[in-house]
Amino acid sequence: MVRRQTDSVWILTDIDLHTVVKNSGGRSTFFGHPRGLFLLSFVEMWERFSFYGMRALLVVYMTASVLPDASGHVHGFSILTLFVSTSDPVRSSSLLYGFYSGLVYLTPIFGGLLADRILGKRVTIILGGILIAAGHMLLTVKPWFLLALLLIVVGTGGLKGNIAAQVGDLYALDDSRRERGFSIYYLAINIGAAVSPLVCMVLVQHWGWEIAFDATTVGMFIGLVTYMLGSYALPAANSVGIEKTVEAKSSSKNSFFILFFIAVSAIFLWVSYEQQANALVRWTSVSSNDIGMAWLQAIPPLIVLVGTPILTHLWSKQARHGNEPDALKKLLIGACIITAAQSFLVVIAGVLPATAPASWIMALYLMVWEIGDLFFCPAALGLFSRLAPRGFEGLTMALWYVTFFFGNLASGWIGTLWGTFSPVTYWLMIASCTALGVLGITMLRKSSFLMRNSLLLS
């Protein structure tokens, strides 16, 4: 690789790839990162407050308040009955929630295309935020409940992937701060995810459904207004690093290869993650309606809140000495830690074959798992933004969120096997999935052509 500086432009040459990267050294920073990172993180924190607050209430709200008398009272309900059996409110609310949560991870593809090819990221994000807020306002208007869910699904598609793409726009292509920036962004997501369920559950208990859903609407409005007031200060897409002149077709193929392997590996890891709200809950519950262990679900966000500042400080210190792990090494470390956590469950299931494990054992498992995620997820986000083809940044980031969709599908199917096998066999199957994720990242690191394009991972 040859590197030379001409005025404010870095010209980076590597065998078959010529990339022009504008120097961002003069850009205003805050805690060593572009100020726009903190604007986008604040907006995403409130969007996630809105999303996770509603998510925590949705199934119970549908079961208790919407579905029992939905026939003839909810517009479009007769169409829904063609796809979902509505004779049992508990079962139908679960199936409807499954449709909703799956579509939330699919619609960012269309939002990414809309932003990349027609409207631009800023307009698409604002429109998405307006639709989400409108959907939350309509949730407690029962005749329009299904329309409310549709508005939230479509709005999330316009907002989710494009905000992440704008985070990537803040950094030059070879800026090693990119992955650390996504760690800060990931921290903001988890602040919203940790606080909103607690707030909304308290509001439901003391003031009812309407006030609780009003809180999620207010959260979305705060994020939307903040973005509209501050987005003018964000750089235009690719203004810090983004002119690419590709002289050989192989470079785009290389990027596709890298993203494909990361995506497939991530799907195997998400199979493990989704078990935390599925088989793990069943394993630790003493009865079918026991929610005594539900507090364990607060551990992962707490680990993110505590661990992100520690890791970003460590990586910044390593970067100053030139030995910060590259993005793929962070992916591999994270996947290995997650596999170790899953293997721990196999051991526990073997030691305690007939009893539910103690809460401290599950807490330890969740802590270790989330530490692995702190290495894996921000690094993956950074790579997806770094390797996004010119003009398809929003779509590329949307494809990252599609991995959650397929992970949910696979995890749900595997979850139906709980009880068919012994806990040891079941958790060994899940641990094998995470091991396949490790194998995928390892193969990626060993790829010879990837080494020839190491600029993309610096």
Short mmCIF file of C-alpha atoms in Angstrom, two decimals:
data_model
loop_
_atom_site.label_atom_id
_atom_site.label_comp_id
_atom_site.label_asym_id
_atom_site.label_seq_id
_atom_site.Cartn_x
_atom_site.Cartn_y
_atom_site.Cartn_z
CA MET A 1 0.00 0.00 0.00
CA VAL A 2 1.22 3.50 -0.84
CA ARG A 3 -0.01 6.54 1.07
CA ARG A 4 0.68 10.18 0.27
CA GLN A 5 -0.87 13.48 1.31
CA THR A 6 -1.85 16.23 -1.09
CA ASP A 7 -3.25 19.35 0.61
CA SER A 8 -6.32 18.14 2.50
CA VAL A 9 -6.77 14.93 0.54
CA TRP A 10 -5.34 11.51 1.38
CA ILE A 11 -4.80 9.31 -1.65
CA LEU A 12 -4.65 5.67 -0.60
CA THR A 13 -3.54 3.11 -3.13
CA ASP A 14 -3.70 -0.63 -2.55
CA ILE A 15 -3.04 -2.97 -5.46
CA ASP A 16 -6.39 -2.72 -7.24
CA LEU A 17 -8.27 -0.11 -5.26
CA HIS A 18 -7.90 3.68 -5.39
CA THR A 19 -9.79 5.56 -2.70
CA VAL A 20 -9.86 9.29 -2.21
CA VAL A 21 -10.46 10.19 1.42
CA LYS A 22 -10.92 13.78 2.53
CA ASN A 23 -9.15 14.71 5.73
CA SER A 24 -11.55 15.35 8.60
CA GLY A 25 -8.97 16.56 11.04
CA GLY A 26 -10.42 20.06 11.23
CA ARG A 27 -13.94 18.92 12.00
CA SER A 28 -15.33 20.00 15.39
CA THR A 29 -15.10 17.18 17.91
CA PHE A 30 -16.46 16.34 21.36
CA PHE A 31 -14.68 13.73 23.48
CA GLY A 32 -12.58 12.93 20.44
CA HIS A 33 -15.52 12.23 18.11
CA PRO A 34 -17.53 14.38 15.66
CA ARG A 35 -20.25 16.30 17.48
CA GLY A 36 -22.82 14.86 15.10
CA LEU A 37 -22.27 11.45 16.72
CA PHE A 38 -23.78 12.67 19.97
CA LEU A 39 -26.73 14.29 18.18
CA LEU A 40 -27.52 11.05 16.34
CA SER A 41 -26.98 8.97 19.49
CA PHE A 42 -29.36 11.21 21.46
CA VAL A 43 -32.01 10.92 18.73
CA GLU A 44 -31.61 7.15 18.56
CA MET A 45 -31.80 6.90 22.37
CA TRP A 46 -35.25 8.50 22.33
CA GLU A 47 -36.39 6.47 19.34
CA ARG A 48 -35.37 3.30 21.21
CA PHE A 49 -37.09 4.62 24.36
CA SER A 50 -40.24 4.84 22.26
CA PHE A 51 -39.71 1.45 20.61
CA TYR A 52 -38.80 -0.61 23.69
CA GLY A 53 -41.37 1.07 25.90
CA MET A 54 -44.14 0.11 23.48
CA ARG A 55 -42.57 -3.32 22.96
CA ALA A 56 -42.70 -4.06 26.69
CA LEU A 57 -46.43 -3.32 26.78
CA LEU A 58 -47.65 -4.55 23.43
CA VAL A 59 -48.41 -8.25 23.98
CA VAL A 60 -50.15 -7.68 27.32
CA TYR A 61 -52.07 -4.70 25.89
CA MET A 62 -53.30 -6.73 22.92
CA THR A 63 -54.28 -9.69 25.11
CA ALA A 64 -56.05 -7.68 27.80
CA SER A 65 -57.53 -4.73 25.94
CA VAL A 66 -57.61 -5.05 22.15
CA LEU A 67 -58.17 -8.60 20.93
CA PRO A 68 -60.99 -9.83 23.24
CA ASP A 69 -63.52 -7.56 21.50
CA ALA A 70 -61.61 -6.78 18.31
CA SER A 71 -64.11 -8.29 15.88
CA GLY A 72 -66.18 -5.47 14.46
CA HIS A 73 -64.31 -2.86 16.51
CA VAL A 74 -60.81 -2.85 14.97
CA HIS A 75 -60.52 -1.76 11.33
CA GLY A 76 -58.87 -4.43 9.20
CA PHE A 77 -59.32 -7.15 11.79
CA SER A 78 -61.26 -9.35 9.37
CA ILE A 79 -58.23 -9.32 7.03
CA LEU A 80 -55.95 -10.25 9.91
CA THR A 81 -58.02 -13.35 10.64
CA LEU A 82 -56.95 -14.74 7.25
CA PHE A 83 -53.37 -14.97 8.57
CA VAL A 84 -53.72 -15.30 12.35
CA SER A 85 -56.13 -17.47 14.35
CA THR A 86 -57.99 -15.13 16.69
CA SER A 87 -59.96 -17.63 18.78
CA ASP A 88 -57.40 -17.46 21.60
CA PRO A 89 -56.33 -13.89 22.52
CA VAL A 90 -53.10 -15.11 24.15
CA ARG A 91 -52.00 -17.09 21.10
CA SER A 92 -53.18 -14.52 18.57
CA SER A 93 -51.42 -11.67 20.39
CA SER A 94 -48.18 -13.67 20.29
CA LEU A 95 -48.53 -14.37 16.57
CA LEU A 96 -49.44 -10.76 15.79
CA TYR A 97 -46.44 -9.58 17.78
CA GLY A 98 -44.27 -11.97 15.76
CA PHE A 99 -45.51 -10.44 12.50
CA TYR A 100 -44.90 -6.95 13.84
CA SER A 101 -41.38 -7.61 15.17
CA GLY A 102 -40.35 -9.40 11.99
CA LEU A 103 -41.52 -6.60 9.71
CA VAL A 104 -39.71 -4.01 11.85
CA TYR A 105 -36.43 -5.65 10.81
CA LEU A 106 -37.42 -6.00 7.14
CA THR A 107 -38.75 -2.55 6.26
CA PRO A 108 -35.35 -0.80 6.69
CA ILE A 109 -34.45 -2.33 3.32
CA PHE A 110 -37.12 -0.22 1.63
CA GLY A 111 -36.23 2.79 3.77
CA GLY A 112 -32.61 2.45 2.73
CA LEU A 113 -33.50 2.29 -0.96
CA LEU A 114 -35.82 5.28 -0.60
CA ALA A 115 -33.08 7.32 1.09
CA ASP A 116 -30.27 6.25 -1.23
CA ARG A 117 -32.07 6.63 -4.55
CA ILE A 118 -34.85 9.21 -4.07
CA LEU A 119 -35.31 11.33 -0.93
CA GLY A 120 -31.95 11.31 0.85
CA LYS A 121 -31.32 10.23 4.42
CA ARG A 122 -32.44 13.40 6.21
CA VAL A 123 -35.90 13.59 4.63
CA THR A 124 -36.47 9.83 4.95
CA ILE A 125 -35.52 9.90 8.65
CA ILE A 126 -37.87 12.82 9.36
CA LEU A 127 -40.76 11.18 7.53
CA GLY A 128 -40.06 7.93 9.37
CA GLY A 129 -40.08 9.70 12.73
CA ILE A 130 -43.40 11.40 11.93
CA LEU A 131 -44.98 8.04 11.02
CA ILE A 132 -43.69 6.40 14.21
CA ALA A 133 -45.03 9.21 16.38
CA ALA A 134 -48.41 9.06 14.61
CA GLY A 135 -48.51 5.30 15.14
CA HIS A 136 -47.87 5.62 18.85
CA MET A 137 -50.60 8.26 19.17
CA LEU A 138 -53.11 5.88 17.55
CA LEU A 139 -52.27 2.78 19.59
CA THR A 140 -54.89 3.44 22.25
CA VAL A 141 -57.54 4.39 19.64
CA LYS A 142 -58.71 0.80 19.30
CA PRO A 143 -60.44 1.04 15.89
CA TRP A 144 -57.10 2.16 14.42
CA PHE A 145 -54.85 -0.24 16.34
CA LEU A 146 -53.70 -2.21 13.29
CA LEU A 147 -53.07 1.00 11.34
CA ALA A 148 -50.98 2.22 14.27
CA LEU A 149 -48.78 -0.89 14.09
CA LEU A 150 -48.42 -0.46 10.33
CA LEU A 151 -47.35 3.18 10.72
CA ILE A 152 -44.72 2.20 13.29
CA VAL A 153 -43.38 -0.58 11.05
CA VAL A 154 -43.12 1.68 8.00
CA GLY A 155 -41.70 4.59 10.01
CA THR A 156 -39.04 2.40 11.63
CA GLY A 157 -38.04 1.28 8.14
CA GLY A 158 -37.38 4.87 7.15
CA LEU A 159 -35.51 5.82 10.31
CA LYS A 160 -33.55 2.86 11.68
CA GLY A 161 -30.96 2.01 9.04
CA ASN A 162 -30.54 5.56 7.78
CA ILE A 163 -29.54 7.02 11.16
CA ALA A 164 -26.87 4.33 11.47
CA ALA A 165 -25.71 5.20 7.95
CA GLN A 166 -25.41 8.86 8.97
CA VAL A 167 -23.17 7.81 11.87
CA GLY A 168 -20.90 6.23 9.27
CA ASP A 169 -20.93 9.44 7.22
CA LEU A 170 -19.24 11.25 10.12
CA TYR A 171 -15.96 9.36 9.69
CA ALA A 172 -13.39 9.15 6.93
CA LEU A 173 -13.02 5.73 5.37
CA ASP A 174 -9.74 4.97 7.14
CA ASP A 175 -10.71 6.57 10.48
CA SER A 176 -10.11 4.00 13.22
CA ARG A 177 -12.53 5.89 15.52
CA ARG A 178 -15.48 4.59 13.49
CA GLU A 179 -16.01 1.38 15.50
CA ARG A 180 -15.54 3.26 18.80
CA GLY A 181 -18.12 5.77 17.57
CA PHE A 182 -20.59 2.97 16.98
CA SER A 183 -19.89 1.75 20.52
CA ILE A 184 -21.09 5.14 21.82
CA TYR A 185 -24.10 4.94 19.50
CA TYR A 186 -24.82 1.41 20.79
CA LEU A 187 -24.61 2.72 24.35
CA ALA A 188 -27.31 5.29 23.60
CA ILE A 189 -29.55 2.56 22.17
CA ASN A 190 -29.24 0.57 25.38
CA ILE A 191 -29.96 3.56 27.62
CA GLY A 192 -33.32 3.89 25.90
CA ALA A 193 -33.86 0.12 25.98
CA ALA A 194 -33.08 -0.10 29.71
CA VAL A 195 -35.11 2.88 30.96
CA SER A 196 -38.29 2.77 28.87
CA PRO A 197 -39.77 -0.59 30.00
CA LEU A 198 -39.40 0.43 33.65
CA VAL A 199 -40.98 3.84 33.07
CA CYS A 200 -43.84 2.47 30.99
CA MET A 201 -44.68 -0.34 33.40
CA VAL A 202 -44.91 2.14 36.28
CA LEU A 203 -47.16 4.41 34.19
CA VAL A 204 -49.48 1.52 33.29
CA GLN A 205 -49.80 0.43 36.91
CA HIS A 206 -50.62 3.91 38.22
CA TRP A 207 -52.29 5.77 35.32
CA GLY A 208 -53.29 3.25 32.66
CA TRP A 209 -52.48 2.34 29.08
CA GLU A 210 -53.07 5.74 27.50
CA ILE A 211 -50.57 7.57 29.68
CA ALA A 212 -47.96 4.85 29.14
CA PHE A 213 -48.30 4.98 25.36
CA ASP A 214 -48.37 8.77 25.51
CA ALA A 215 -44.91 8.56 27.12
CA THR A 216 -43.59 6.57 24.16
CA THR A 217 -45.11 9.14 21.80
CA VAL A 218 -43.41 11.98 23.69
CA GLY A 219 -40.11 10.11 23.50
CA MET A 220 -40.38 9.85 19.72
CA PHE A 221 -41.32 13.55 19.42
CA ILE A 222 -38.27 14.56 21.49
CA GLY A 223 -36.01 12.56 19.19
CA LEU A 224 -37.69 13.85 16.04
CA VAL A 225 -37.58 17.53 17.03
CA THR A 226 -33.96 17.20 18.14
CA TYR A 227 -33.04 15.72 14.79
CA MET A 228 -34.90 18.36 12.80
CA LEU A 229 -33.19 21.17 14.73
CA GLY A 230 -29.71 19.68 14.62
CA SER A 231 -29.47 17.71 11.40
CA TYR A 232 -28.40 20.78 9.42
CA ALA A 233 -25.03 20.47 11.15
CA LEU A 234 -24.50 16.90 9.97
CA PRO A 235 -22.23 16.37 6.97
CA ALA A 236 -23.74 15.54 3.64
CA ALA A 237 -23.48 11.87 2.79
CA ASN A 238 -19.89 10.89 2.13
CA SER A 239 -18.52 14.40 2.71
CA VAL A 240 -15.72 13.11 4.91
CA GLY A 241 -14.50 10.25 3.09
CA ILE A 242 -16.45 9.01 0.41
CA GLU A 243 -15.33 9.50 -3.12
CA LYS A 244 -14.28 6.14 -4.46
CA THR A 245 -12.79 5.36 -7.82
CA VAL A 246 -12.64 1.64 -8.34
CA GLU A 247 -10.27 0.50 -11.09
CA ALA A 248 -10.92 -3.20 -10.67
CA LYS A 249 -14.19 -5.04 -10.27
CA SER A 250 -12.81 -7.26 -7.52
CA SER A 251 -12.98 -4.57 -4.84
CA SER A 252 -16.79 -4.47 -4.75
CA LYS A 253 -16.83 -8.26 -4.74
CA ASN A 254 -14.45 -8.23 -1.80
CA SER A 255 -16.72 -5.89 0.16
CA PHE A 256 -19.73 -8.09 -0.59
CA PHE A 257 -17.80 -11.16 0.54
CA ILE A 258 -16.85 -9.51 3.84
CA LEU A 259 -20.37 -8.27 4.60
CA PHE A 260 -21.91 -11.60 3.64
CA PHE A 261 -19.70 -13.53 6.05
CA ILE A 262 -20.33 -11.04 8.86
CA ALA A 263 -24.09 -11.21 8.26
CA VAL A 264 -24.25 -15.02 8.26
CA SER A 265 -22.05 -15.22 11.36
CA ALA A 266 -24.25 -12.65 13.11
CA ILE A 267 -27.40 -14.68 12.36
CA PHE A 268 -25.91 -17.68 14.19
CA LEU A 269 -25.14 -15.46 17.18
CA TRP A 270 -28.63 -13.93 17.22
CA VAL A 271 -30.07 -17.44 17.48
CA SER A 272 -28.35 -17.52 20.86
CA TYR A 273 -29.46 -14.02 21.81
CA GLU A 274 -33.15 -14.62 21.13
CA GLN A 275 -33.12 -17.66 23.42
CA GLN A 276 -32.74 -15.26 26.35
CA ALA A 277 -36.40 -14.30 26.04
CA ASN A 278 -37.50 -17.75 24.95
CA ALA A 279 -36.06 -21.08 26.18
CA LEU A 280 -34.03 -19.41 28.91
CA VAL A 281 -37.19 -17.98 30.46
CA ARG A 282 -38.89 -21.39 30.36
CA TRP A 283 -35.84 -23.07 31.90
CA THR A 284 -35.66 -20.66 34.82
CA SER A 285 -39.42 -20.49 35.48
CA VAL A 286 -41.00 -22.72 38.10
CA SER A 287 -44.42 -22.47 36.43
CA SER A 288 -45.90 -21.38 33.09
CA ASN A 289 -46.96 -17.97 34.44
CA ASP A 290 -43.90 -17.31 36.62
CA ILE A 291 -42.21 -13.97 35.89
CA GLY A 292 -40.03 -13.90 38.98
CA MET A 293 -36.84 -14.08 36.90
CA ALA A 294 -37.89 -11.31 34.51
CA TRP A 295 -35.47 -8.92 36.23
CA LEU A 296 -32.62 -10.81 34.57
CA GLN A 297 -33.55 -9.15 31.26
CA ALA A 298 -32.27 -5.85 32.69
CA ILE A 299 -28.71 -7.20 32.97
CA PRO A 300 -27.63 -6.90 29.29
CA PRO A 301 -28.48 -3.17 29.01
CA LEU A 302 -26.75 -2.57 32.35
CA ILE A 303 -23.58 -4.27 31.10
CA VAL A 304 -23.66 -2.06 28.00
CA LEU A 305 -23.99 1.07 30.16
CA VAL A 306 -21.06 0.08 32.35
CA GLY A 307 -18.88 -1.68 29.82
CA THR A 308 -18.99 0.72 26.85
CA PRO A 309 -17.08 3.58 28.55
CA ILE A 310 -14.48 1.10 29.80
CA LEU A 311 -13.92 -0.52 26.41
CA THR A 312 -13.89 2.74 24.43
CA HIS A 313 -11.33 4.17 26.86
CA LEU A 314 -9.21 1.04 26.51
CA TRP A 315 -9.41 1.08 22.71
CA SER A 316 -8.59 4.80 22.57
CA LYS A 317 -5.53 4.17 24.75
CA GLN A 318 -4.49 1.25 22.54
CA ALA A 319 -5.00 3.38 19.42
CA ARG A 320 -2.56 5.98 20.74
CA HIS A 321 0.05 3.21 20.98
CA GLY A 322 -0.88 1.72 17.61
CA ASN A 323 -2.16 -1.61 18.94
CA GLU A 324 -5.96 -1.26 18.98
CA PRO A 325 -7.57 -4.49 17.68
CA ASP A 326 -8.91 -4.11 14.16
CA ALA A 327 -12.63 -4.48 13.53
CA LEU A 328 -12.46 -8.14 12.52
CA LYS A 329 -10.43 -9.03 15.59
CA LYS A 330 -13.09 -7.38 17.75
CA LEU A 331 -15.72 -9.44 15.94
CA LEU A 332 -13.77 -12.63 16.61
CA ILE A 333 -13.18 -11.80 20.28
CA GLY A 334 -16.87 -11.03 20.74
CA ALA A 335 -18.03 -14.21 19.00
CA CYS A 336 -15.63 -16.32 21.10
CA ILE A 337 -16.89 -14.76 24.35
CA ILE A 338 -20.51 -15.42 23.33
CA THR A 339 -19.65 -19.03 22.50
CA ALA A 340 -17.96 -19.41 25.88
CA ALA A 341 -21.12 -18.09 27.58
CA GLN A 342 -23.30 -20.55 25.67
CA SER A 343 -20.95 -23.42 26.48
CA PHE A 344 -21.28 -22.44 30.15
CA LEU A 345 -25.02 -23.19 29.91
CA VAL A 346 -24.26 -26.65 28.55
CA VAL A 347 -22.11 -27.34 31.60
CA ILE A 348 -24.76 -26.00 33.99
CA ALA A 349 -27.45 -28.11 32.32
CA GLY A 350 -25.25 -31.16 32.83
CA VAL A 351 -24.67 -30.39 36.50
CA LEU A 352 -28.33 -29.51 37.18
CA PRO A 353 -30.27 -31.82 34.85
CA ALA A 354 -33.55 -31.77 36.78
CA THR A 355 -33.73 -28.33 38.42
CA ALA A 356 -33.87 -24.71 37.30
CA PRO A 357 -30.54 -22.92 37.71
CA ALA A 358 -30.08 -20.28 40.39
CA SER A 359 -30.57 -16.64 39.48
CA TRP A 360 -26.90 -15.78 40.05
CA ILE A 361 -25.87 -18.41 37.49
CA MET A 362 -28.17 -16.90 34.87
CA ALA A 363 -26.97 -13.41 35.77
CA LEU A 364 -23.37 -14.51 35.22
CA TYR A 365 -24.27 -16.03 31.86
CA LEU A 366 -26.04 -12.87 30.69
CA MET A 367 -23.14 -10.68 31.84
CA VAL A 368 -20.56 -12.70 29.90
CA TRP A 369 -22.80 -12.90 26.83
CA GLU A 370 -23.29 -9.14 26.75
CA ILE A 371 -19.55 -8.46 27.12
CA GLY A 372 -19.11 -10.47 23.94
CA ASP A 373 -21.82 -8.42 22.26
CA LEU A 374 -19.98 -5.20 23.22
CA PHE A 375 -17.07 -6.38 21.09
CA PHE A 376 -19.17 -7.80 18.26
CA CYS A 377 -22.11 -5.53 17.49
CA PRO A 378 -20.44 -2.06 17.29
CA ALA A 379 -17.58 -3.51 15.21
CA ALA A 380 -20.08 -5.09 12.82
CA LEU A 381 -22.00 -1.81 12.51
CA GLY A 382 -18.74 0.00 11.79
CA LEU A 383 -17.76 -2.45 9.07
CA PHE A 384 -21.16 -2.32 7.38
CA SER A 385 -20.91 1.48 7.23
CA ARG A 386 -17.24 1.39 6.16
CA LEU A 387 -17.79 -1.06 3.30
CA ALA A 388 -21.11 0.32 2.06
CA PRO A 389 -21.03 0.93 -1.72
CA ARG A 390 -21.22 4.55 -2.79
CA GLY A 391 -24.86 5.61 -3.03
CA PHE A 392 -26.15 2.56 -1.13
CA GLU A 393 -25.16 3.42 2.44
CA GLY A 394 -28.71 3.34 3.82
CA LEU A 395 -29.51 0.04 2.11
CA THR A 396 -26.29 -1.55 3.34
CA MET A 397 -27.00 -0.60 6.93
CA ALA A 398 -30.55 -1.90 6.51
CA LEU A 399 -29.14 -5.28 5.49
CA TRP A 400 -27.38 -5.43 8.86
CA TYR A 401 -30.74 -5.20 10.61
CA VAL A 402 -32.12 -7.97 8.39
CA THR A 403 -29.73 -10.33 10.19
CA PHE A 404 -31.91 -9.84 13.30
CA PHE A 405 -34.96 -10.85 11.27
CA PHE A 406 -33.42 -14.15 10.18
CA GLY A 407 -31.97 -14.70 13.65
CA ASN A 408 -35.46 -14.27 15.11
CA LEU A 409 -36.95 -16.72 12.62
CA ALA A 410 -34.29 -19.36 13.24
CA SER A 411 -34.42 -18.89 17.00
CA GLY A 412 -38.19 -19.16 17.05
CA TRP A 413 -38.11 -22.41 15.10
CA ILE A 414 -35.41 -23.89 17.33
CA GLY A 415 -37.34 -22.71 20.38
CA THR A 416 -40.22 -25.05 19.46
CA LEU A 417 -37.83 -27.93 20.22
CA TRP A 418 -37.53 -27.01 23.91
CA GLY A 419 -38.86 -29.96 25.85
CA THR A 420 -38.24 -32.33 22.95
CA PHE A 421 -34.58 -32.67 23.93
CA SER A 422 -32.88 -32.59 27.31
CA PRO A 423 -31.55 -29.18 28.45
CA VAL A 424 -27.97 -30.40 27.82
CA THR A 425 -28.75 -31.36 24.22
CA TYR A 426 -30.75 -28.20 23.60
CA TRP A 427 -28.08 -25.82 24.89
CA LEU A 428 -25.39 -27.80 23.07
CA MET A 429 -27.33 -27.16 19.87
CA ILE A 430 -27.40 -23.42 20.61
CA ALA A 431 -23.70 -23.40 21.51
CA SER A 432 -22.99 -25.11 18.18
CA CYS A 433 -24.75 -22.24 16.38
CA THR A 434 -22.52 -19.69 18.11
CA ALA A 435 -19.47 -21.81 17.25
CA LEU A 436 -20.48 -21.60 13.59
CA GLY A 437 -20.47 -17.82 14.00
CA VAL A 438 -16.90 -18.01 15.31
CA LEU A 439 -15.94 -20.22 12.37
CA GLY A 440 -17.34 -17.72 9.89
CA ILE A 441 -15.38 -14.79 11.34
CA THR A 442 -12.22 -16.93 11.54
CA MET A 443 -12.53 -17.88 7.86
CA LEU A 444 -13.01 -14.22 7.01
CA ARG A 445 -9.82 -13.22 8.81
CA LYS A 446 -7.90 -15.91 6.99
CA SER A 447 -8.99 -14.77 3.55
CA SER A 448 -5.93 -13.83 1.51
CA PHE A 449 -7.63 -11.18 -0.60
CA LEU A 450 -8.90 -9.49 2.57
CA MET A 451 -5.30 -8.98 3.64
CA ARG A 452 -4.63 -7.25 0.32
CA ASN A 453 -7.42 -4.79 1.18
CA SER A 454 -6.51 -4.27 4.83
CA LEU A 455 -7.08 -0.52 4.41
CA LEU A 456 -10.80 -1.17 4.76
CA LEU A 457 -10.33 -2.70 8.19
CA SER A 458 -7.76 -0.31 9.66
#
